[in-house]
Coordinates of C-alpha atoms and ligand atoms in Angstrom, one line a residue:
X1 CA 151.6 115.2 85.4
X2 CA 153.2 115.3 81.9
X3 CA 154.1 118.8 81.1
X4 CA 153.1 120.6 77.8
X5 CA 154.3 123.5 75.6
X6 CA 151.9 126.8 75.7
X7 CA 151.6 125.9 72.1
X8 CA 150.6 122.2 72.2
X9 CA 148.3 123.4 75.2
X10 CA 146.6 126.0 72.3
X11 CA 146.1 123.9 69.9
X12 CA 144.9 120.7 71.8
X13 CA 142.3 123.6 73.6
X14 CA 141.0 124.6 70.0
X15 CA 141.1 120.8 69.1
X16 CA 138.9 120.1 72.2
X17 CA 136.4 123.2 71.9
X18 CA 136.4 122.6 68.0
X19 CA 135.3 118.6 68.6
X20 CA 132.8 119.7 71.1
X21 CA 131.6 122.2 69.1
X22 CA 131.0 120.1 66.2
X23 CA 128.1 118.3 68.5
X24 CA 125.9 121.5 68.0
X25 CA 127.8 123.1 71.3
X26 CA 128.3 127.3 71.2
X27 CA 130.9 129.4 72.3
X28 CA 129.5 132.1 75.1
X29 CA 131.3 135.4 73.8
X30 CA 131.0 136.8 77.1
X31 CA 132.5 134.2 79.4
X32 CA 134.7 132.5 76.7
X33 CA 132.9 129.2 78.3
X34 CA 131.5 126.1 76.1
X35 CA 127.7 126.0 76.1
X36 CA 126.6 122.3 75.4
X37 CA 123.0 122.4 75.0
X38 CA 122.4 118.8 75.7
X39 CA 124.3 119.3 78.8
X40 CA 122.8 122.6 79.7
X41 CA 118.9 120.9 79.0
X42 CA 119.5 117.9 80.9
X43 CA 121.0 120.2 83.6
X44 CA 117.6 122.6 83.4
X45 CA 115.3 118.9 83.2
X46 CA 112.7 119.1 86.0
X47 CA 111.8 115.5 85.8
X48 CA 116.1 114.5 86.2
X49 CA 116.5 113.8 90.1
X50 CA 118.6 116.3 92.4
X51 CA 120.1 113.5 94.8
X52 CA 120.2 110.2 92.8
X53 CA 122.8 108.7 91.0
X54 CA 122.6 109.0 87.1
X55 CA 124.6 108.8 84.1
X56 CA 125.7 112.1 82.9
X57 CA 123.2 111.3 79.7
X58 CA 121.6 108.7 78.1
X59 CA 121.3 105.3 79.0
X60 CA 121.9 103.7 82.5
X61 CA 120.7 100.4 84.0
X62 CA 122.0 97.5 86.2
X63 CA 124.5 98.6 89.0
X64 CA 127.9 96.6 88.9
X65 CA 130.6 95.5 90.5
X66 CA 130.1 97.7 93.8
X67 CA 132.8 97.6 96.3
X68 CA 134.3 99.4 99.3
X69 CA 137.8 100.0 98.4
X70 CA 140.2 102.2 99.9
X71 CA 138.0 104.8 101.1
X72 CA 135.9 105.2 98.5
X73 CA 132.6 103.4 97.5
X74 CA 132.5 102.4 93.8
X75 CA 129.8 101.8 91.9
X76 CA 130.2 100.6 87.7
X77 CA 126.7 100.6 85.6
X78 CA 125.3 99.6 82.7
X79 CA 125.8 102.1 80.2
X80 CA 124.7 102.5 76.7
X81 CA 125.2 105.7 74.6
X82 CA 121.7 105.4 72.7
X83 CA 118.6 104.8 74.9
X84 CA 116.2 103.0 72.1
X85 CA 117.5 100.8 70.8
X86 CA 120.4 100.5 72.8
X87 CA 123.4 100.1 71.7
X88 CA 126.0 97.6 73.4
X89 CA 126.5 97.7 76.7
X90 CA 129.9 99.2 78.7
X91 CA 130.6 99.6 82.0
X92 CA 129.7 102.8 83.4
X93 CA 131.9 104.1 86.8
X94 CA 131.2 106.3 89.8
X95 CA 132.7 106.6 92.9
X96 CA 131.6 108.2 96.4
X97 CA 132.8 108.6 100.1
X98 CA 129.8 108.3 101.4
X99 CA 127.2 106.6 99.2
X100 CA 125.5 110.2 98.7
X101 CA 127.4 112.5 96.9
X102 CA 129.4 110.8 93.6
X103 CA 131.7 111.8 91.4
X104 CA 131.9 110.7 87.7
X105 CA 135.0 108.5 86.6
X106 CA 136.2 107.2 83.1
X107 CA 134.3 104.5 81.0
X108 CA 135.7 101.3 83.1
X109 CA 135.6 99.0 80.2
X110 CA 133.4 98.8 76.5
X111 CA 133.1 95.8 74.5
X112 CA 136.4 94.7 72.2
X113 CA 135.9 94.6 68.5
X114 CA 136.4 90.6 67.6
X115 CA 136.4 89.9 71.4
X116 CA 133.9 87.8 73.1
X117 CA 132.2 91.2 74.4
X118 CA 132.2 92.4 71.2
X119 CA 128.5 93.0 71.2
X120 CA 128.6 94.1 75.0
X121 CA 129.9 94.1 78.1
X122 CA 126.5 93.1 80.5
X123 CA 126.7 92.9 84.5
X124 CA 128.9 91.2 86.8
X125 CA 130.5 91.8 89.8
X126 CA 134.2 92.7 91.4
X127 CA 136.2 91.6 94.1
X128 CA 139.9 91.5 95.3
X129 CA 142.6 89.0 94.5
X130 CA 146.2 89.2 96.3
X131 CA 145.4 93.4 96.2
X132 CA 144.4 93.6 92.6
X133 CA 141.1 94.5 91.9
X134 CA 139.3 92.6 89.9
X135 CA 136.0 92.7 87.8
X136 CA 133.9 89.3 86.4
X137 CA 131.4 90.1 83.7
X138 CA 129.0 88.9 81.2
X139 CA 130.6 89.5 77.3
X140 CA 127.9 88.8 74.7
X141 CA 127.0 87.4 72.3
X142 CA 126.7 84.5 73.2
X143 CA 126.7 84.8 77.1
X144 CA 130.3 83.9 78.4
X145 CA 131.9 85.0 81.6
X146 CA 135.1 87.4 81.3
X147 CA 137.9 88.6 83.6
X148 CA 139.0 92.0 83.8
X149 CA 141.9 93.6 86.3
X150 CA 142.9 96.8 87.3
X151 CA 145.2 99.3 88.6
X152 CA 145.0 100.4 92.7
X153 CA 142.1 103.0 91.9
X154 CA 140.1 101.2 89.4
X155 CA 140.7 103.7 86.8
X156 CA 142.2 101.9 84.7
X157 CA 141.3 98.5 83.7
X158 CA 142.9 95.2 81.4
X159 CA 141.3 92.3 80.1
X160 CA 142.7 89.0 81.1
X161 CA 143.5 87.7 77.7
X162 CA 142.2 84.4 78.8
X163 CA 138.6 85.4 78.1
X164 CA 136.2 84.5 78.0
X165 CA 136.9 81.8 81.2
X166 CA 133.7 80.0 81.1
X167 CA 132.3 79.7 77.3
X168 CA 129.5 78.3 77.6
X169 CA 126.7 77.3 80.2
X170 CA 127.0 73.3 81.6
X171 CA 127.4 70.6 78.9
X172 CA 123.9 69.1 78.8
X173 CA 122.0 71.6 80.3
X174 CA 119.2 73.9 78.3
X175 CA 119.4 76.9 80.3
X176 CA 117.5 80.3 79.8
X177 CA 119.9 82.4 80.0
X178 CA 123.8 82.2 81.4
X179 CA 125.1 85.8 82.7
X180 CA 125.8 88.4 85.8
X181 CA 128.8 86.6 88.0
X182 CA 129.8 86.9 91.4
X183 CA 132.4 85.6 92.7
X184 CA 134.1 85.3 96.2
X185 CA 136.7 83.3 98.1
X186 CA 136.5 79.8 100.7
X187 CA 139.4 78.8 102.5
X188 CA 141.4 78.0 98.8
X189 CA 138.9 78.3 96.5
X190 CA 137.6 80.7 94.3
X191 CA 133.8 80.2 93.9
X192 CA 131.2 81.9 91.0
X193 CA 127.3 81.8 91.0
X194 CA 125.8 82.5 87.0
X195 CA 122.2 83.7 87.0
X196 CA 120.2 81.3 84.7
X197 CA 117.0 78.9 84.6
X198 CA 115.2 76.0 83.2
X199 CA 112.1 77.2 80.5
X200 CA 109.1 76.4 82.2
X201 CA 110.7 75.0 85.4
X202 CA 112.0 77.6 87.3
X203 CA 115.0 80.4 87.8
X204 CA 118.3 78.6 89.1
X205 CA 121.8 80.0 90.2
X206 CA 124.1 77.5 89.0
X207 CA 127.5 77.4 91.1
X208 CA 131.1 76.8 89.5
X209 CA 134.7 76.3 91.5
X210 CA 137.8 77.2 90.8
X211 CA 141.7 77.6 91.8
X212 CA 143.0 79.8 89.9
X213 CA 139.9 82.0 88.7
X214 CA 140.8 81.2 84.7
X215 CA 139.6 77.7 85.0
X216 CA 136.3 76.8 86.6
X217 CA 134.9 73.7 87.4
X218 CA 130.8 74.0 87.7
X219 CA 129.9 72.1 90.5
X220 CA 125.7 72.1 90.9
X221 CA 122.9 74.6 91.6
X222 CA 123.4 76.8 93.9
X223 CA 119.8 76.9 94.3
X224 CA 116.5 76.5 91.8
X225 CA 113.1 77.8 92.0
X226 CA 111.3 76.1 94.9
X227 CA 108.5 73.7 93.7
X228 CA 105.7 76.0 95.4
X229 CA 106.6 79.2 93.6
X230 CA 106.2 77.1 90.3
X231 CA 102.6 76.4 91.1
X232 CA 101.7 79.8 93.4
X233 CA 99.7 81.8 90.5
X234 CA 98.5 84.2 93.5
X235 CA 102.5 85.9 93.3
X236 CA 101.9 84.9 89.3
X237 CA 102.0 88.2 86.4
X238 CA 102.8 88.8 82.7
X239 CA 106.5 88.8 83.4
X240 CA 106.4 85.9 85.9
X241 CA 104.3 83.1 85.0
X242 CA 105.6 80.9 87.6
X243 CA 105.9 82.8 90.4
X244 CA 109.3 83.8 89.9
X245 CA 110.1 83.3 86.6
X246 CA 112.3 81.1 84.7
X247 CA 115.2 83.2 84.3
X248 CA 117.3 84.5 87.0
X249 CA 119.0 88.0 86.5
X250 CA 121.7 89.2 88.5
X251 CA 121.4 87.2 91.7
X252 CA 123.3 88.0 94.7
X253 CA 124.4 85.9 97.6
X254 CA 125.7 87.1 100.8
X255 CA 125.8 86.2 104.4
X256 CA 123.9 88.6 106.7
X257 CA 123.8 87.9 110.7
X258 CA 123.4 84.3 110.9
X259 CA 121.7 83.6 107.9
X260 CA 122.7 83.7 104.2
X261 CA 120.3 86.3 101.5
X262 CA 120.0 85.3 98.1
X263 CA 118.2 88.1 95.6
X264 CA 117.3 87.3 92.3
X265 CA 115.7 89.4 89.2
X266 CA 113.2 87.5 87.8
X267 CA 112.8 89.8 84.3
X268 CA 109.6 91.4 87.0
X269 CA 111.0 92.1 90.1
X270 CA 113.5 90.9 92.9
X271 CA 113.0 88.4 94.8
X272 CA 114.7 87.3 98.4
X273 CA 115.1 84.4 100.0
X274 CA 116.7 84.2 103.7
X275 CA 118.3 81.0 104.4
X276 CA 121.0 78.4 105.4
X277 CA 123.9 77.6 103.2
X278 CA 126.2 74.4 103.6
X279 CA 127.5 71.9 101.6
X280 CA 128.1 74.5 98.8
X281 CA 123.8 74.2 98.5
X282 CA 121.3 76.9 99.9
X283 CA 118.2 76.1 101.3
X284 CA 115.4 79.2 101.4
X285 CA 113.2 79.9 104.5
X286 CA 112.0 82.7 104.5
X287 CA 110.5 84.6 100.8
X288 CA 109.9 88.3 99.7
X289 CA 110.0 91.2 97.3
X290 CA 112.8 93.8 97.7
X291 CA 110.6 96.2 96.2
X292 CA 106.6 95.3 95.0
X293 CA 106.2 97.7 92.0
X294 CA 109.3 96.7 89.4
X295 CA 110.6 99.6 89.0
X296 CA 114.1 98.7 91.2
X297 CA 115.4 96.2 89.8
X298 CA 118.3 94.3 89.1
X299 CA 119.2 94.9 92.6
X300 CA 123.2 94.0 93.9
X301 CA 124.6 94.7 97.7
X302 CA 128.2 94.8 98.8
X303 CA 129.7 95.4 102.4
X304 CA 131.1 98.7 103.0
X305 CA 133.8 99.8 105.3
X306 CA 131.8 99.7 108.7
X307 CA 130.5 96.2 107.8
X308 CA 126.9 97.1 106.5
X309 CA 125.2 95.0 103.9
X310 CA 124.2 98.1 101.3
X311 CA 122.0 97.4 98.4
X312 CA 121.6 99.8 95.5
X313 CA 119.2 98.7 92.0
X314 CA 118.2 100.5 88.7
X315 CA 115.3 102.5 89.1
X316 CA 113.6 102.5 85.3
X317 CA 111.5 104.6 83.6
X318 CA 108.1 104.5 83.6
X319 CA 107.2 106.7 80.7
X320 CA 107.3 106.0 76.7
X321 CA 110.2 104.8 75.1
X322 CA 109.6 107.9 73.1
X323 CA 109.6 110.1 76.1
X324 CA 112.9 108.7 76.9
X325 CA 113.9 109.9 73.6
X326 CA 113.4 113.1 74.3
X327 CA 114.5 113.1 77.2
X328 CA 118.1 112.0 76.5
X329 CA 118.6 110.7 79.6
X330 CA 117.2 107.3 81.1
X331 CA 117.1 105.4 84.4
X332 CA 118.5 106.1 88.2
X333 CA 120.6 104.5 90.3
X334 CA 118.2 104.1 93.6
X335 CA 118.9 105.4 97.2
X336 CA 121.1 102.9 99.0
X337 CA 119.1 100.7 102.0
X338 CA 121.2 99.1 104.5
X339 CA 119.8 95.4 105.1
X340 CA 119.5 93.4 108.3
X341 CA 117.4 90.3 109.4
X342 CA 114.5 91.2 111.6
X343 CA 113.5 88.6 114.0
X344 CA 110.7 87.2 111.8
X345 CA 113.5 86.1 109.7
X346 CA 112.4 88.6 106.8
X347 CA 114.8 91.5 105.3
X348 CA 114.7 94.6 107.0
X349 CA 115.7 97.7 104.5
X350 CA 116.0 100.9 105.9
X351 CA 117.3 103.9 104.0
X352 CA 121.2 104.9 104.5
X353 CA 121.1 106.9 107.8
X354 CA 123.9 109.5 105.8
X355 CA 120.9 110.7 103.7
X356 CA 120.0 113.1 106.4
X357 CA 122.8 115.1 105.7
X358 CA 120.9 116.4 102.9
X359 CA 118.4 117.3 105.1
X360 CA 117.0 121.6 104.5
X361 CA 114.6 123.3 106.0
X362 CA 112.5 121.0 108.4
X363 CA 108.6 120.8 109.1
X364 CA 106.9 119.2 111.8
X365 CA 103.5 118.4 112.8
X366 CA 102.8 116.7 116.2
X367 CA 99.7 114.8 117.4
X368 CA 96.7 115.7 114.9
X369 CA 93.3 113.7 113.7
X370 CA 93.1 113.6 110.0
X371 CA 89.4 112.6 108.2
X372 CA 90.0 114.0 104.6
X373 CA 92.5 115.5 103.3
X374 CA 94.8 117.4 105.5
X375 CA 97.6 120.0 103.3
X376 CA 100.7 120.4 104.8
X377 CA 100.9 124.4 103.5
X378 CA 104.2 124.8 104.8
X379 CA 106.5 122.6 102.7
X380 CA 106.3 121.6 99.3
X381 CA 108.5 120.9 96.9
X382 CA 110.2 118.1 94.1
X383 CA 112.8 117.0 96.1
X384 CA 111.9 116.1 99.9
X385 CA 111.5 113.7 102.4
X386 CA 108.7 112.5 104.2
X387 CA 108.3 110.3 107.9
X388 CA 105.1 109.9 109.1
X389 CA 103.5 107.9 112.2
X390 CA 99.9 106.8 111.9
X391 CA 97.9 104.8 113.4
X392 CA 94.9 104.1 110.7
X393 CA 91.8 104.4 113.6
X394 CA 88.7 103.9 111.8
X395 CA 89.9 104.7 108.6
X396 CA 90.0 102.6 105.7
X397 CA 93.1 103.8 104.2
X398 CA 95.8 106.8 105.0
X399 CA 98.7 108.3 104.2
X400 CA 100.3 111.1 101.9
X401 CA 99.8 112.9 98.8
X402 CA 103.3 114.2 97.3
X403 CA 103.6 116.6 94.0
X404 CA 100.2 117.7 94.2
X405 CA 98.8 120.1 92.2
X406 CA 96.6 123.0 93.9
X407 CA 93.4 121.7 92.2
X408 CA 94.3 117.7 93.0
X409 CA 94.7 116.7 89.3
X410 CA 98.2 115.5 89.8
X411 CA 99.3 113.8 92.9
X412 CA 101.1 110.9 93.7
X413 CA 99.8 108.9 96.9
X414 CA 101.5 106.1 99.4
X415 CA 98.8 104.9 101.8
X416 CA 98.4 101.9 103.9
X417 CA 95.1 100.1 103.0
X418 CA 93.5 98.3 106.2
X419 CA 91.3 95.7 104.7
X420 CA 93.9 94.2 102.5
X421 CA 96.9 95.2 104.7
X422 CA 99.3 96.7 101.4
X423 CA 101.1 99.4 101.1
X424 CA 100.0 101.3 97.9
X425 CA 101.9 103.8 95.7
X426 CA 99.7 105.2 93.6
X427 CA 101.3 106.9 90.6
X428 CA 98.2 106.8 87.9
X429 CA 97.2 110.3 88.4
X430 CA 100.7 112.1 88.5
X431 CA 101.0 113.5 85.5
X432 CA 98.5 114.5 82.5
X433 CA 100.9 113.3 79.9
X434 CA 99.8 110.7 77.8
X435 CA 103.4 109.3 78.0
X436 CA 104.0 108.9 81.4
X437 CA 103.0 105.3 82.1
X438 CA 102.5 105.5 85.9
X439 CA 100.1 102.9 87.7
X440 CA 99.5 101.1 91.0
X441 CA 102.0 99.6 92.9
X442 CA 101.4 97.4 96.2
X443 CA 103.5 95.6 98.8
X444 CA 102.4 93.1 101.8
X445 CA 102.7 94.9 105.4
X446 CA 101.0 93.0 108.4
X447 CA 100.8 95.3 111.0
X448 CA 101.8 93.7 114.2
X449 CA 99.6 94.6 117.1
X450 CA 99.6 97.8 118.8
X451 CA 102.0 98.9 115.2
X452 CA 101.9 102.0 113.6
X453 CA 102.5 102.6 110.1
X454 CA 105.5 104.4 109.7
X455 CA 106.3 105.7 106.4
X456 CA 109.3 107.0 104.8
X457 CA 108.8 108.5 101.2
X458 CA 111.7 110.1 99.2
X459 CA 110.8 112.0 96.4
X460 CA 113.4 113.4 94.3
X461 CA 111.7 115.1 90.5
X462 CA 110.5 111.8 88.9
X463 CA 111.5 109.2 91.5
X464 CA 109.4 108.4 94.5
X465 CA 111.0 105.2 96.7
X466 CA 108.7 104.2 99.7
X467 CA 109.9 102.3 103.0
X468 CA 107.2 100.9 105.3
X469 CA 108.0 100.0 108.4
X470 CA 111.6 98.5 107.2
X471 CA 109.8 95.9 105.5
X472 CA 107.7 96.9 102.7
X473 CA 110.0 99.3 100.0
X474 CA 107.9 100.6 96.6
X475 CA 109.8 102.3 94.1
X476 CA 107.9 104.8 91.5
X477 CA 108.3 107.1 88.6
X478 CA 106.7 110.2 88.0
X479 CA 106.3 113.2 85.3
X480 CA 103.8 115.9 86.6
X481 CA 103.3 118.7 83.6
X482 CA 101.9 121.3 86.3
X483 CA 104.2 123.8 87.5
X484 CA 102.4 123.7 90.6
X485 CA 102.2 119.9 91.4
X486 CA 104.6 120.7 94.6
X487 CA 102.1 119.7 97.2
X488 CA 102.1 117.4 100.2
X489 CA 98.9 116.4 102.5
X490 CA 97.7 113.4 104.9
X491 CA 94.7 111.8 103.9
X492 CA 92.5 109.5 105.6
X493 CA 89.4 108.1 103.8
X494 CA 86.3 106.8 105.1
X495 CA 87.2 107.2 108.2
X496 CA 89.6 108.8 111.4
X497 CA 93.0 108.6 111.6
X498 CA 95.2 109.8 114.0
X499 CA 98.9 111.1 113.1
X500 CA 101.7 110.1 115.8
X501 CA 104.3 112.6 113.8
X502 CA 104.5 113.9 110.1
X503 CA 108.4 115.5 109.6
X504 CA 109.0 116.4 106.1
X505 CA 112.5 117.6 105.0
X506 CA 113.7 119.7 102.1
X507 CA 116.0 117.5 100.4
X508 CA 119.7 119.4 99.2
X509 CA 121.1 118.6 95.5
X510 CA 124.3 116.4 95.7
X511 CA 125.5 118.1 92.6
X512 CA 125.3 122.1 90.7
X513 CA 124.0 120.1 87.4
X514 CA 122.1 117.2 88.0
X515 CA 125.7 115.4 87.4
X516 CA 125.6 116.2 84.3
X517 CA 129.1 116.6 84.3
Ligands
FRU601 C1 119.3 92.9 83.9 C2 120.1 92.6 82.7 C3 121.2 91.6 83.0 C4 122.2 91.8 81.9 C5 122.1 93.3 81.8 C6 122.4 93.8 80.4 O1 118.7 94.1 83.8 O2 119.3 92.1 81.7 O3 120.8 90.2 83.1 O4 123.5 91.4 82.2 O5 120.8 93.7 82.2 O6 122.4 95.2 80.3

């Protein structure tokens, strides 16, 4: 560390406590300590999770560029210092031992004035070459594909003055949309899929080759949109007129047991396809949702140091872009789910088993018969987590009620619904603000025979991420106004169910300020 004089360390002080003063911050007389009262409010802001990943303020989407790299796991993010509008896009960083508790890092990179990321650097992905870390972005406008490198912590980090390295999307071909890289390594060459699409044909990941990762040679779609999910207007919405829309965000492509996983983010939610690759091609078999409501989204995974496949995606806001605002802070980073391949050949996604070290005070309830609603008086809380086993009877629905108020006006609920077999988080009733958006959400879950429903529900302030059975994952936001809306319950309507186990968990902070700092 470079040493300074006692004087130079005065004045830069006064120059630091002057600067942040001059952004409305106060002086505490008694403890000689800065008071920053955005800081302090977003620390105090009952709807800013306790154990998810945010920004420190502002704006946050897509994760980036996670890696596992000498013992730590870290994690970049879209970042934008205005939430509406937003202003261009930079490269948020994080880093964490254990994919719980993070620590804030330096700005990785922010777009260069003149540079072809001048209006933005968007999401990519990193990787290693001969040691040196290395991160492949997005720099806009228009949508080109950039190199950056680093130093051995990732602290630091040069553009290759090369950019961008692929300027523009194939000759010939009228694509959607030409951003968020991957790249990775086979036998000598370097190889890079672009998210992208046809306009009302389909999403495709077009694939590019190259030797010496500053030329790149693009070779053919990786995949396209199968023909059935351009026609399957049972899977169609708003956002995804043709099943899966014709622009594909952020995909990622990965091999997982003996199969390969490719995820996409259609501009409504991610998609996955399980599959075989060879001949540089993929072919889909199997097709499903990595999360049914939208609200996780641009989803990306990465391996970390015990070989697991870990995925990690943006959880947005569901209130008013005014809300937001207000708020001065916007979007999560959502709990990390380790993936394998169940033996139906669909994506199983359970929550990182390191989350129960955030585990409090416990309660447990063994065998019971619920017809109504059933509280659980002796937890409550904003920040928990819930298992339950339950086998639905007669009943026509069942499940939990989180962050309920003591006169039921605002609850959350996560049921499983027999006669349409879906998992449904219902967020529509959480909150009496007009801004808070909210609605319901619903997954698929066949229940095989003899199966109980087996519920996990995290809920953590305004975020509420549901895992059913390893299959089924529905991500939620929520802004109760009631003091009291701390309540949990089992319900069971029109009908009897019968509760295997219910175990709910205070959940502990990861951080004294909501990582504000
Ligand atoms: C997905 C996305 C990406 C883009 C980034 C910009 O949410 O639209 O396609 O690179 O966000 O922030």
């Amino acid at each position: 560390m470079a040493m300074i004089s006692r004087r130079q360390f005065i004045s830069q002080s006064a120059l630091a406590v002057t600067t942040t003063l001059s952004r409305g911050a106060r002086l505490d007389a008694q403890s000689g300590q800065v008071v920053d009262p955005l800081r302090q409010r977003l620390a105090d802001d009952p709807h800013r999770p306790q154990y998810h990943f945010l920004s420190k303020a502002n704006w946050l989407n897509d994760p980036n560029g996670l890696i596992f790299w000498k013992g730590h796991c870290h994690l970049f993010y879209q970042y934008s210092s205005t939430i509406f509008p937003q202003g261009p896009k930079c490269w948020g960083h994080a880093r964490s031992k254990d994919m719980v508790h993070w620590e804030h890092l330096p700005m990785a990179f922010t777009p260069t004035p003149g540079g072809p990321d001048k209006d933005g650097c968007w999401s990519g992905s990193t990787f290693i070459n001969n040691s040196v870390p290395t991160a492949v972005y997005t720099g806009v406008l228009p949508q080109v594909q950039c190199l950056a490198t680093s130093d051995d912590d990732m602290i630091i980090w040069r553009k290759f003055s090369g950019n961008p390295v692929v300027g523009s999307p194939p000759a010939g071909l009228a694509v959607t949309g030409f951003r968020d890289p991957s790249i990775w390594k086979e036998g000598e060459s370097w190889l890079m899929t672009v998210g992208s699409g046809f306009q009302n044909q389909g999403g495709a990941v077009l694939l590019y080759a190259s030797k010496d990762l500053a030329h790149w040679d693009y070779l053919h779609p990786l995949f396209t949109a199968p023909p059935f999910e351009r026609r399957d207007s049972a899977r169609a919405s708003a956002y995804e007129p043709i099943g899966t829309g014709d622009m594909w965000e952020c995909p990622d492509f990965f091999p997982l047991g003996r199969k390969h996983v490719l995820m996409v983010s259609t501009q409504g939610r991610v998609h996955y396809f399980v599959g075989t690759y060879s001949d540089r091609k993929f072919r889909a078999e199997t097709h499903d949702l990595i999360d049914g409501s939208g609200l996780h989204y641009a989803s990306k995974s990465f391996e970390d140091d015990r070989g697991r496949r870990i995925l990690l995606g943006w959880v947005r806001e569901a209130r008013s872009k005014a809300a937001q605002n207000l708020a001065g802070w916007s979007g999560a980073i959502s709990l990390p789910r380790v993936l394998s391949i169940d033996p139906d050949g669909a994506l199983q996604m359970d929550p990182l088993p390191e989350l129960a070290h955030l585990h409090g005070r416990h309660h447990r309830m063994g065998d019971a018969e619920v017809a109504g609603f059933l509280p659980a008086p002796h937890i409550q809380g904003f920040s928990l987590e819930i298992q339950l086993s339950m086998e639905l009877g007669s009943a026509r629905e069942g499940g939990v009620s989180v962050r309920r108020s003591l006169d039921a006006v605002e609850e959350a609920t996560i049921s499983y619904e027999a006669a349409t077999q879906n998992i449904v988080l219902a967020t529509g009733r959480s909150s009496l603000s007009p801004d808070a958006g909210g609605g319901t959400y619903r997954g698929a879950l066949k229940l095989k025979p003899g199966e109980p429903l087996g519920l996990t529900v995290f809920v953590d302030a305004s975020v509420v991420e549901v895992f059913a059975n390893g299959r089924t994952c529905l991500t939620g936001r929520i802004y109760p106004t009631r003091g009291d809306s701390l309540g949990v319950g089992i319900f069971a309507r029109e009908g009897q169910a019968h509760v295997k186990s219910f175990d709910a968990f205070e959940m502990k902070a990861i951080s004294r300020d909501r990582l504000t700092t």
